[in-house]
PDB file of C-alpha atoms and ligand atoms in Angstrom:
ATOM      1  CA  UNK A  57      78.024 106.575  89.932  1.00 54.00           C
ATOM      2  CA  UNK A  58      75.878 109.857  90.362  1.00 66.00           C
ATOM      3  CA  UNK A  59      75.857 110.103  94.264  1.00 87.00           C
ATOM      4  CA  UNK A  60      78.959 111.671  95.935  1.00 95.00           C
ATOM      5  CA  UNK A  61      80.728 108.705  97.718  1.00 97.00           C
ATOM      6  CA  UNK A  62      83.050 108.470 100.341  1.00 98.00           C
ATOM      7  CA  UNK A  63      84.953 105.171 100.605  1.00 98.00           C
ATOM      8  CA  UNK A  64      87.402 104.403 103.720  1.00 98.00           C
ATOM      9  CA  UNK A  65      90.172 101.985 102.851  1.00 98.00           C
ATOM     10  CA  UNK A  66      92.109 100.814 106.016  1.00 97.00           C
ATOM     11  CA  UNK A  67      94.748  98.103 106.450  1.00 96.00           C
ATOM     12  CA  UNK A  68      98.578  97.140 107.278  1.00 94.00           C
ATOM     13  CA  UNK A  69     101.439  97.867 105.589  1.00 90.00           C
ATOM     14  CA  UNK A  70     102.077  95.989 102.152  1.00 89.00           C
ATOM     15  CA  UNK A  71      98.010  95.224 102.150  1.00 93.00           C
ATOM     16  CA  UNK A  72      97.766  97.060  98.821  1.00 91.00           C
ATOM     17  CA  UNK A  73      96.048 100.102 100.141  1.00 93.00           C
ATOM     18  CA  UNK A  74      98.039 102.592  98.084  1.00 92.00           C
ATOM     19  CA  UNK A  75      97.597 100.869  94.847  1.00 94.00           C
ATOM     20  CA  UNK A  76      94.418  99.783  95.403  1.00 97.00           C
ATOM     21  CA  UNK A  77      92.890 103.366  96.369  1.00 97.00           C
ATOM     22  CA  UNK A  78      94.741 104.888  93.906  1.00 96.00           C
ATOM     23  CA  UNK A  79      93.127 102.837  90.985  1.00 97.00           C
ATOM     24  CA  UNK A  80      89.751 102.583  92.968  1.00 97.00           C
ATOM     25  CA  UNK A  81      89.410 106.415  93.127  1.00 97.00           C
ATOM     26  CA  UNK A  82      90.468 107.043  89.261  1.00 96.00           C
ATOM     27  CA  UNK A  83      87.377 104.522  88.233  1.00 96.00           C
ATOM     28  CA  UNK A  84      84.994 106.065  90.685  1.00 96.00           C
ATOM     29  CA  UNK A  85      85.778 109.433  89.352  1.00 96.00           C
ATOM     30  CA  UNK A  86      86.919 110.886  93.068  1.00 96.00           C
ATOM     31  CA  UNK A  87      89.681 112.386  95.037  1.00 95.00           C
ATOM     32  CA  UNK A  88      92.107 110.052  96.705  1.00 96.00           C
ATOM     33  CA  UNK A  89      93.742 110.977  99.834  1.00 96.00           C
ATOM     34  CA  UNK A  90      96.756 109.184 101.072  1.00 95.00           C
ATOM     35  CA  UNK A  91      96.589 109.666 105.026  1.00 96.00           C
ATOM     36  CA  UNK A  92      99.578 107.892 105.612  1.00 96.00           C
ATOM     37  CA  UNK A  93     101.811 110.288 103.359  1.00 96.00           C
ATOM     38  CA  UNK A  94     100.666 112.892 106.011  1.00 96.00           C
ATOM     39  CA  UNK A  95     101.834 110.880 108.553  1.00 97.00           C
ATOM     40  CA  UNK A  96     105.235 110.417 106.536  1.00 97.00           C
ATOM     41  CA  UNK A  97     105.402 114.010 105.759  1.00 97.00           C
ATOM     42  CA  UNK A  98     105.516 115.150 109.134  1.00 97.00           C
ATOM     43  CA  UNK A  99     108.048 112.599 109.988  1.00 98.00           C
ATOM     44  CA  UNK A 100     110.245 114.131 107.262  1.00 98.00           C
ATOM     45  CA  UNK A 101     109.730 117.242 109.054  1.00 97.00           C
ATOM     46  CA  UNK A 102     110.832 115.309 112.351  1.00 98.00           C
ATOM     47  CA  UNK A 103     113.949 114.140 110.945  1.00 98.00           C
ATOM     48  CA  UNK A 104     114.925 116.840 109.447  1.00 97.00           C
ATOM     49  CA  UNK A 105     114.642 119.089 112.703  1.00 96.00           C
ATOM     50  CA  UNK A 106     116.382 116.275 114.386  1.00 97.00           C
ATOM     51  CA  UNK A 107     113.777 115.742 117.303  1.00 97.00           C
ATOM     52  CA  UNK A 108     114.027 112.881 119.558  1.00 98.00           C
ATOM     53  CA  UNK A 109     111.108 110.805 118.059  1.00 98.00           C
ATOM     54  CA  UNK A 110     110.506 108.953 121.434  1.00 97.00           C
ATOM     55  CA  UNK A 111     109.819 112.265 122.976  1.00 97.00           C
ATOM     56  CA  UNK A 112     105.946 112.986 122.500  1.00 96.00           C
ATOM     57  CA  UNK A 113     106.307 116.366 123.657  1.00 96.00           C
ATOM     58  CA  UNK A 114     109.398 117.490 121.530  1.00 96.00           C
ATOM     59  CA  UNK A 115     107.458 116.148 118.540  1.00 97.00           C
ATOM     60  CA  UNK A 116     104.139 117.775 119.491  1.00 96.00           C
ATOM     61  CA  UNK A 117     105.703 120.909 119.790  1.00 95.00           C
ATOM     62  CA  UNK A 118     106.475 120.764 115.779  1.00 96.00           C
ATOM     63  CA  UNK A 119     103.126 119.983 114.726  1.00 94.00           C
ATOM     64  CA  UNK A 120     101.380 123.652 114.615  1.00 88.00           C
ATOM     65  CA  UNK A 121     104.083 125.136 112.952  1.00 89.00           C
ATOM     66  CA  UNK A 122     104.339 122.496 110.175  1.00 92.00           C
ATOM     67  CA  UNK A 123     102.737 123.559 106.694  1.00 91.00           C
ATOM     68  CA  UNK A 124     101.597 120.281 104.930  1.00 92.00           C
ATOM     69  CA  UNK A 125      99.384 120.091 101.686  1.00 91.00           C
ATOM     70  CA  UNK A 126      98.461 116.920  99.832  1.00 90.00           C
ATOM     71  CA  UNK A 127      97.012 117.034  96.690  1.00 82.00           C
ATOM     72  CA  UNK A 128      97.168 114.681  93.608  1.00 80.00           C
ATOM     73  CA  UNK A 129      99.463 112.211  95.227  1.00 84.00           C
ATOM     74  CA  UNK A 130     101.988 114.893  96.074  1.00 93.00           C
ATOM     75  CA  UNK A 131     103.184 115.767  99.601  1.00 96.00           C
ATOM     76  CA  UNK A 132     104.537 119.565 100.107  1.00 96.00           C
ATOM     77  CA  UNK A 133     106.046 120.256 103.463  1.00 95.00           C
ATOM     78  CA  UNK A 134     106.366 124.170 103.636  1.00 92.00           C
ATOM     79  CA  UNK A 135     105.874 124.413  99.967  1.00 93.00           C
ATOM     80  CA  UNK A 136     108.495 122.401  98.931  1.00 94.00           C
ATOM     81  CA  UNK A 137     107.688 118.856  96.986  1.00 97.00           C
ATOM     82  CA  UNK A 138     109.107 116.074  99.491  1.00 97.00           C
ATOM     83  CA  UNK A 139     107.041 113.243  97.607  1.00 96.00           C
ATOM     84  CA  UNK A 140     110.307 111.345  96.788  1.00 95.00           C
ATOM     85  CA  UNK A 141     111.459 111.003 100.138  1.00 96.00           C
ATOM     86  CA  UNK A 142     108.121 109.465 101.600  1.00 95.00           C
ATOM     87  CA  UNK A 143     108.984 106.045 101.079  1.00 89.00           C
ATOM     88  CA  UNK A 144     112.616 105.838 102.851  1.00 90.00           C
ATOM     89  CA  UNK A 145     112.804 103.406 105.225  1.00 88.00           C
ATOM     90  CA  UNK A 146     113.947 105.674 108.065  1.00 94.00           C
ATOM     91  CA  UNK A 147     110.762 107.903 107.077  1.00 96.00           C
ATOM     92  CA  UNK A 148     108.443 104.708 107.333  1.00 92.00           C
ATOM     93  CA  UNK A 149     109.545 103.756 110.557  1.00 93.00           C
ATOM     94  CA  UNK A 150     109.553 107.335 112.187  1.00 97.00           C
ATOM     95  CA  UNK A 151     105.715 107.826 110.721  1.00 96.00           C
ATOM     96  CA  UNK A 152     104.974 104.671 112.864  1.00 94.00           C
ATOM     97  CA  UNK A 153     106.717 106.234 115.693  1.00 96.00           C
ATOM     98  CA  UNK A 154     105.149 109.622 115.696  1.00 97.00           C
ATOM     99  CA  UNK A 155     101.486 108.585 114.485  1.00 96.00           C
ATOM    100  CA  UNK A 156     101.520 106.884 118.372  1.00 96.00           C
ATOM    101  CA  UNK A 157     100.817 110.482 119.791  1.00 97.00           C
ATOM    102  CA  UNK A 158      97.525 111.832 120.294  1.00 97.00           C
ATOM    103  CA  UNK A 159      98.354 115.721 119.540  1.00 96.00           C
ATOM    104  CA  UNK A 160      99.650 114.350 116.085  1.00 97.00           C
ATOM    105  CA  UNK A 161      96.691 112.643 115.510  1.00 97.00           C
ATOM    106  CA  UNK A 162      94.175 115.145 116.251  1.00 96.00           C
ATOM    107  CA  UNK A 163      95.966 117.671 113.612  1.00 95.00           C
ATOM    108  CA  UNK A 164      96.000 115.194 110.830  1.00 96.00           C
ATOM    109  CA  UNK A 165      92.181 113.972 111.343  1.00 97.00           C
ATOM    110  CA  UNK A 166      90.812 117.384 111.295  1.00 96.00           C
ATOM    111  CA  UNK A 167      92.911 118.094 108.011  1.00 94.00           C
ATOM    112  CA  UNK A 168      91.661 114.790 106.650  1.00 96.00           C
ATOM    113  CA  UNK A 169      87.994 115.698 107.505  1.00 98.00           C
ATOM    114  CA  UNK A 170      88.361 119.169 106.004  1.00 96.00           C
ATOM    115  CA  UNK A 171      89.878 117.758 102.813  1.00 95.00           C
ATOM    116  CA  UNK A 172      87.133 115.172 102.520  1.00 97.00           C
ATOM    117  CA  UNK A 173      84.293 117.962 102.992  1.00 97.00           C
ATOM    118  CA  UNK A 174      85.686 120.067 100.381  1.00 95.00           C
ATOM    119  CA  UNK A 175      86.014 117.082  97.610  1.00 95.00           C
ATOM    120  CA  UNK A 176      82.640 117.833  95.466  1.00 95.00           C
ATOM    121  CA  UNK A 177      82.420 114.181  94.341  1.00 96.00           C
ATOM    122  CA  UNK A 178      83.538 112.311  97.216  1.00 97.00           C
ATOM    123  CA  UNK A 179      86.700 110.481  97.996  1.00 97.00           C
ATOM    124  CA  UNK A 180      88.789 107.313  98.568  1.00 98.00           C
ATOM    125  CA  UNK A 181      90.542 107.658 101.757  1.00 98.00           C
ATOM    126  CA  UNK A 182      93.378 105.185 103.032  1.00 97.00           C
ATOM    127  CA  UNK A 183      94.792 104.933 106.008  1.00 97.00           C
ATOM    128  CA  UNK A 184      95.024 102.923 109.519  1.00 95.00           C
ATOM    129  CA  UNK A 185      91.877 104.575 111.271  1.00 97.00           C
ATOM    130  CA  UNK A 186      89.731 106.142 108.531  1.00 98.00           C
ATOM    131  CA  UNK A 187      86.768 103.573 109.173  1.00 97.00           C
ATOM    132  CA  UNK A 188      87.061 103.579 112.873  1.00 97.00           C
ATOM    133  CA  UNK A 189      88.142 107.349 113.990  1.00 97.00           C
ATOM    134  CA  UNK A 190      88.296 109.615 111.079  1.00 98.00           C
ATOM    135  CA  UNK A 191      85.189 108.783 108.933  1.00 98.00           C
ATOM    136  CA  UNK A 192      82.710 106.583 110.651  1.00 98.00           C
ATOM    137  CA  UNK A 193      80.160 107.863 108.645  1.00 97.00           C
ATOM    138  CA  UNK A 194      82.028 106.748 105.377  1.00 98.00           C
ATOM    139  CA  UNK A 195      79.542 105.260 102.675  1.00 97.00           C
ATOM    140  CA  UNK A 196      81.691 101.862 102.277  1.00 97.00           C
ATOM    141  CA  UNK A 197      84.468 100.726 104.623  1.00 98.00           C
ATOM    142  CA  UNK A 198      87.277  98.445 103.079  1.00 98.00           C
ATOM    143  CA  UNK A 199      89.825  96.548 105.085  1.00 97.00           C
ATOM    144  CA  UNK A 200      92.554  95.287 103.047  1.00 97.00           C
ATOM    145  CA  UNK A 201      94.857  92.428 104.135  1.00 96.00           C
ATOM    146  CA  UNK A 202      97.153  89.980 102.986  1.00 95.00           C
ATOM    147  CA  UNK A 203      99.665  87.233 104.761  1.00 94.00           C
ATOM    148  CA  UNK A 204     102.606  88.600 106.391  1.00 93.00           C
ATOM    149  CA  UNK A 205     105.031  87.015 103.784  1.00 93.00           C
ATOM    150  CA  UNK A 206     103.105  88.613 101.129  1.00 94.00           C
ATOM    151  CA  UNK A 207     102.801  91.959 102.785  1.00 94.00           C
ATOM    152  CA  UNK A 208     106.811  91.580 103.464  1.00 93.00           C
ATOM    153  CA  UNK A 209     107.500  90.902  99.773  1.00 93.00           C
ATOM    154  CA  UNK A 210     105.171  93.542  98.431  1.00 90.00           C
ATOM    155  CA  UNK A 211     107.111  95.920 100.519  1.00 87.00           C
ATOM    156  CA  UNK A 212     110.433  94.700  99.872  1.00 90.00           C
ATOM    157  CA  UNK A 213     109.808  95.736  96.026  1.00 89.00           C
ATOM    158  CA  UNK A 214     108.576  98.977  96.890  1.00 82.00           C
ATOM    159  CA  UNK A 215     110.903 100.169  98.801  1.00 82.00           C
ATOM    160  CA  UNK A 216     114.010  98.524  97.293  1.00 86.00           C
ATOM    161  CA  UNK A 217     114.666  96.198 100.355  1.00 87.00           C
ATOM    162  CA  UNK A 218     115.968  92.940 100.756  1.00 92.00           C
ATOM    163  CA  UNK A 219     112.789  90.730 101.580  1.00 90.00           C
ATOM    164  CA  UNK A 220     114.220  90.032 105.193  1.00 93.00           C
ATOM    165  CA  UNK A 221     114.356  93.815 105.587  1.00 91.00           C
ATOM    166  CA  UNK A 222     110.985  94.131 104.464  1.00 89.00           C
ATOM    167  CA  UNK A 223     109.665  91.674 106.885  1.00 92.00           C
ATOM    168  CA  UNK A 224     111.548  93.316 109.717  1.00 93.00           C
ATOM    169  CA  UNK A 225     109.994  96.556 108.703  1.00 90.00           C
ATOM    170  CA  UNK A 226     106.442  95.260 108.187  1.00 91.00           C
ATOM    171  CA  UNK A 227     106.518  93.223 111.667  1.00 92.00           C
ATOM    172  CA  UNK A 228     107.809  96.522 113.535  1.00 91.00           C
ATOM    173  CA  UNK A 229     105.220  98.804 111.820  1.00 90.00           C
ATOM    174  CA  UNK A 230     102.407  96.306 112.366  1.00 90.00           C
ATOM    175  CA  UNK A 231     103.015  95.814 116.208  1.00 92.00           C
ATOM    176  CA  UNK A 232     103.424  99.502 116.614  1.00 93.00           C
ATOM    177  CA  UNK A 233     100.243 100.084 114.881  1.00 92.00           C
ATOM    178  CA  UNK A 234      98.252  97.582 115.843  1.00 92.00           C
ATOM    179  CA  UNK A 235      99.055  97.974 119.875  1.00 93.00           C
ATOM    180  CA  UNK A 236      99.133 101.834 119.950  1.00 94.00           C
ATOM    181  CA  UNK A 237      96.849 103.398 122.759  1.00 93.00           C
ATOM    182  CA  UNK A 238      95.343 105.848 120.335  1.00 93.00           C
ATOM    183  CA  UNK A 239      93.412 104.738 117.337  1.00 92.00           C
ATOM    184  CA  UNK A 240      95.117 101.474 116.615  1.00 94.00           C
ATOM    185  CA  UNK A 241      94.741  99.458 113.389  1.00 93.00           C
ATOM    186  CA  UNK A 242      92.057  97.383 113.530  1.00 93.00           C
ATOM    187  CA  UNK A 243      88.820  96.874 111.291  1.00 95.00           C
ATOM    188  CA  UNK A 244      85.766  98.856 111.842  1.00 97.00           C
ATOM    189  CA  UNK A 245      82.724  96.485 112.558  1.00 96.00           C
ATOM    190  CA  UNK A 246      80.944  97.258 109.842  1.00 96.00           C
ATOM    191  CA  UNK A 247      83.836  96.963 107.301  1.00 97.00           C
ATOM    192  CA  UNK A 248      84.339  94.204 104.731  1.00 97.00           C
ATOM    193  CA  UNK A 249      87.413  92.501 104.985  1.00 97.00           C
ATOM    194  CA  UNK A 250      89.447  91.844 101.413  1.00 97.00           C
ATOM    195  CA  UNK A 251      92.303  89.390 101.489  1.00 96.00           C
ATOM    196  CA  UNK A 252      94.673  90.142  98.640  1.00 95.00           C
ATOM    197  CA  UNK A 253      97.146  87.232  99.294  1.00 94.00           C
ATOM    198  CA  UNK A 254      95.832  85.545  96.330  1.00 94.00           C
ATOM    199  CA  UNK A 255      94.629  88.184  94.103  1.00 95.00           C
ATOM    200  CA  UNK A 256      96.751  90.675  91.696  1.00 94.00           C
ATOM    201  CA  UNK A 257      95.966  94.366  91.870  1.00 94.00           C
ATOM    202  CA  UNK A 258      93.506  94.305  88.688  1.00 96.00           C
ATOM    203  CA  UNK A 259      91.289  91.450  90.611  1.00 96.00           C
ATOM    204  CA  UNK A 260      91.516  93.352  94.096  1.00 96.00           C
ATOM    205  CA  UNK A 261      90.336  96.553  92.193  1.00 97.00           C
ATOM    206  CA  UNK A 262      87.371  94.746  90.362  1.00 96.00           C
ATOM    207  CA  UNK A 263      86.437  93.100  93.916  1.00 96.00           C
ATOM    208  CA  UNK A 264      86.592  96.550  95.671  1.00 97.00           C
ATOM    209  CA  UNK A 265      84.833  98.209  93.181  1.00 97.00           C
ATOM    210  CA  UNK A 266      82.047  95.464  93.324  1.00 96.00           C
ATOM    211  CA  UNK A 267      81.714  96.272  96.779  1.00 96.00           C
ATOM    212  CA  UNK A 268      81.410  99.823  96.494  1.00 96.00           C
ATOM    213  CA  UNK A 269      78.713  99.971  93.709  1.00 91.00           C
ATOM    214  CA  UNK A 270      76.605  97.152  95.760  1.00 89.00           C
ATOM    215  CA  UNK A 271      77.149  99.375  98.872  1.00 69.00           C
ATOM    216  CA  UNK A 272      76.307 102.818  97.450  1.00 64.00           C
ATOM    217  CA  UNK A 273      72.810 103.500  96.548  1.00 51.00           C
ATOM    218  CA  UNK A 274      72.279 106.020  93.388  1.00 49.00           C
TER     219      UNK A 274
HETATM  220  O1   DC B 268     100.315 103.684 104.938  1.00 76.28           O
HETATM  221  P1   DC B 268     101.711 104.192 105.310  1.00 76.28           P
HETATM  222  O2   DC B 268     102.440 102.698 105.407  1.00 76.28           O
HETATM  223  O3   DC B 268     101.996 105.200 104.289  1.00 76.28           O
HETATM  224  O4   DC B 268     101.565 104.869 106.857  1.00 76.28           O
HETATM  225  C1   DC B 268     103.146 105.268 107.578  1.00 76.28           C
HETATM  226  C2   DC B 268     102.712 105.314 109.035  1.00 76.28           C
HETATM  227  O5   DC B 268     101.707 105.943 109.405  1.00 76.28           O
HETATM  228  C3   DC B 268     102.122 103.901 109.622  1.00 76.28           C
HETATM  229  O6   DC B 268     103.368 103.094 110.016  1.00 76.28           O
HETATM  230  C4   DC B 268     101.258 104.269 110.818  1.00 76.28           C
HETATM  231  C5   DC B 268     100.813 105.581 110.354  1.00 76.28           C
HETATM  232  N1   DC B 268      99.522 106.183 109.782  1.00 76.28           N
HETATM  233  C6   DC B 268      98.380 106.269 110.699  1.00 76.28           C
HETATM  234  O7   DC B 268      98.782 106.008 111.990  1.00 76.28           O
HETATM  235  N2   DC B 268      97.216 106.584 110.566  1.00 76.28           N
HETATM  236  C7   DC B 268      96.842 106.560 109.414  1.00 76.28           C
HETATM  237  N3   DC B 268      95.606 106.972 108.782  1.00 76.28           N
HETATM  238  C8   DC B 268      97.738 106.356 108.106  1.00 76.28           C
HETATM  239  C9   DC B 268      99.127 106.039 108.532  1.00 76.28           C
END
């Protein structure tokens, strides 16, 4: 594909976003930006500093002093690589809490838009609000979803949890991420919805790639 392309991939926990977005970016030869990793990275900062996560002002006060770098699938906090910490259960839960706060979101959205602007060939950007808020002008918007049991199972496998704990985590984050006041998880009006419940990774990537190549003019 010769034209610069920006693809938004949104969806709930366990829908397969990260695996699909990683492979899609490889196939298209563009950057991959995992915005969930940024919220997770900031959640690690909040947990390390022991702030009360429910206190918006305490959390917001940390945003400006946080040095977060995201590149090639790694997240650096104050210069040190914290990628290995991002998938911990306490980090997952905390990321969904701090992502409710508008000061945190404004900071992340600015960083995300700058990173996409700087990507010469374009990017596959995954998150919850990419098609709706961060990049409403994205060339293609994909909304990945899957049944709740499927998502719970995938999340449990990914995080080494029991299926029951995976189910609890997914249900809790779904409720918070979809019901929050600022930039809730929802498909953009012009997103293509892809249900991955009965598709394996390869089938999903092929399907999404077809949508992207069909939706982008050279
Ligand atoms: O995609 P993920 O599971 O790594 O995201 C972790 C949390 O970060 C998710 O529960 C909600 C939040 N998030 C968000 O609010 N907006 C985004 N664009 C990406 C993630």
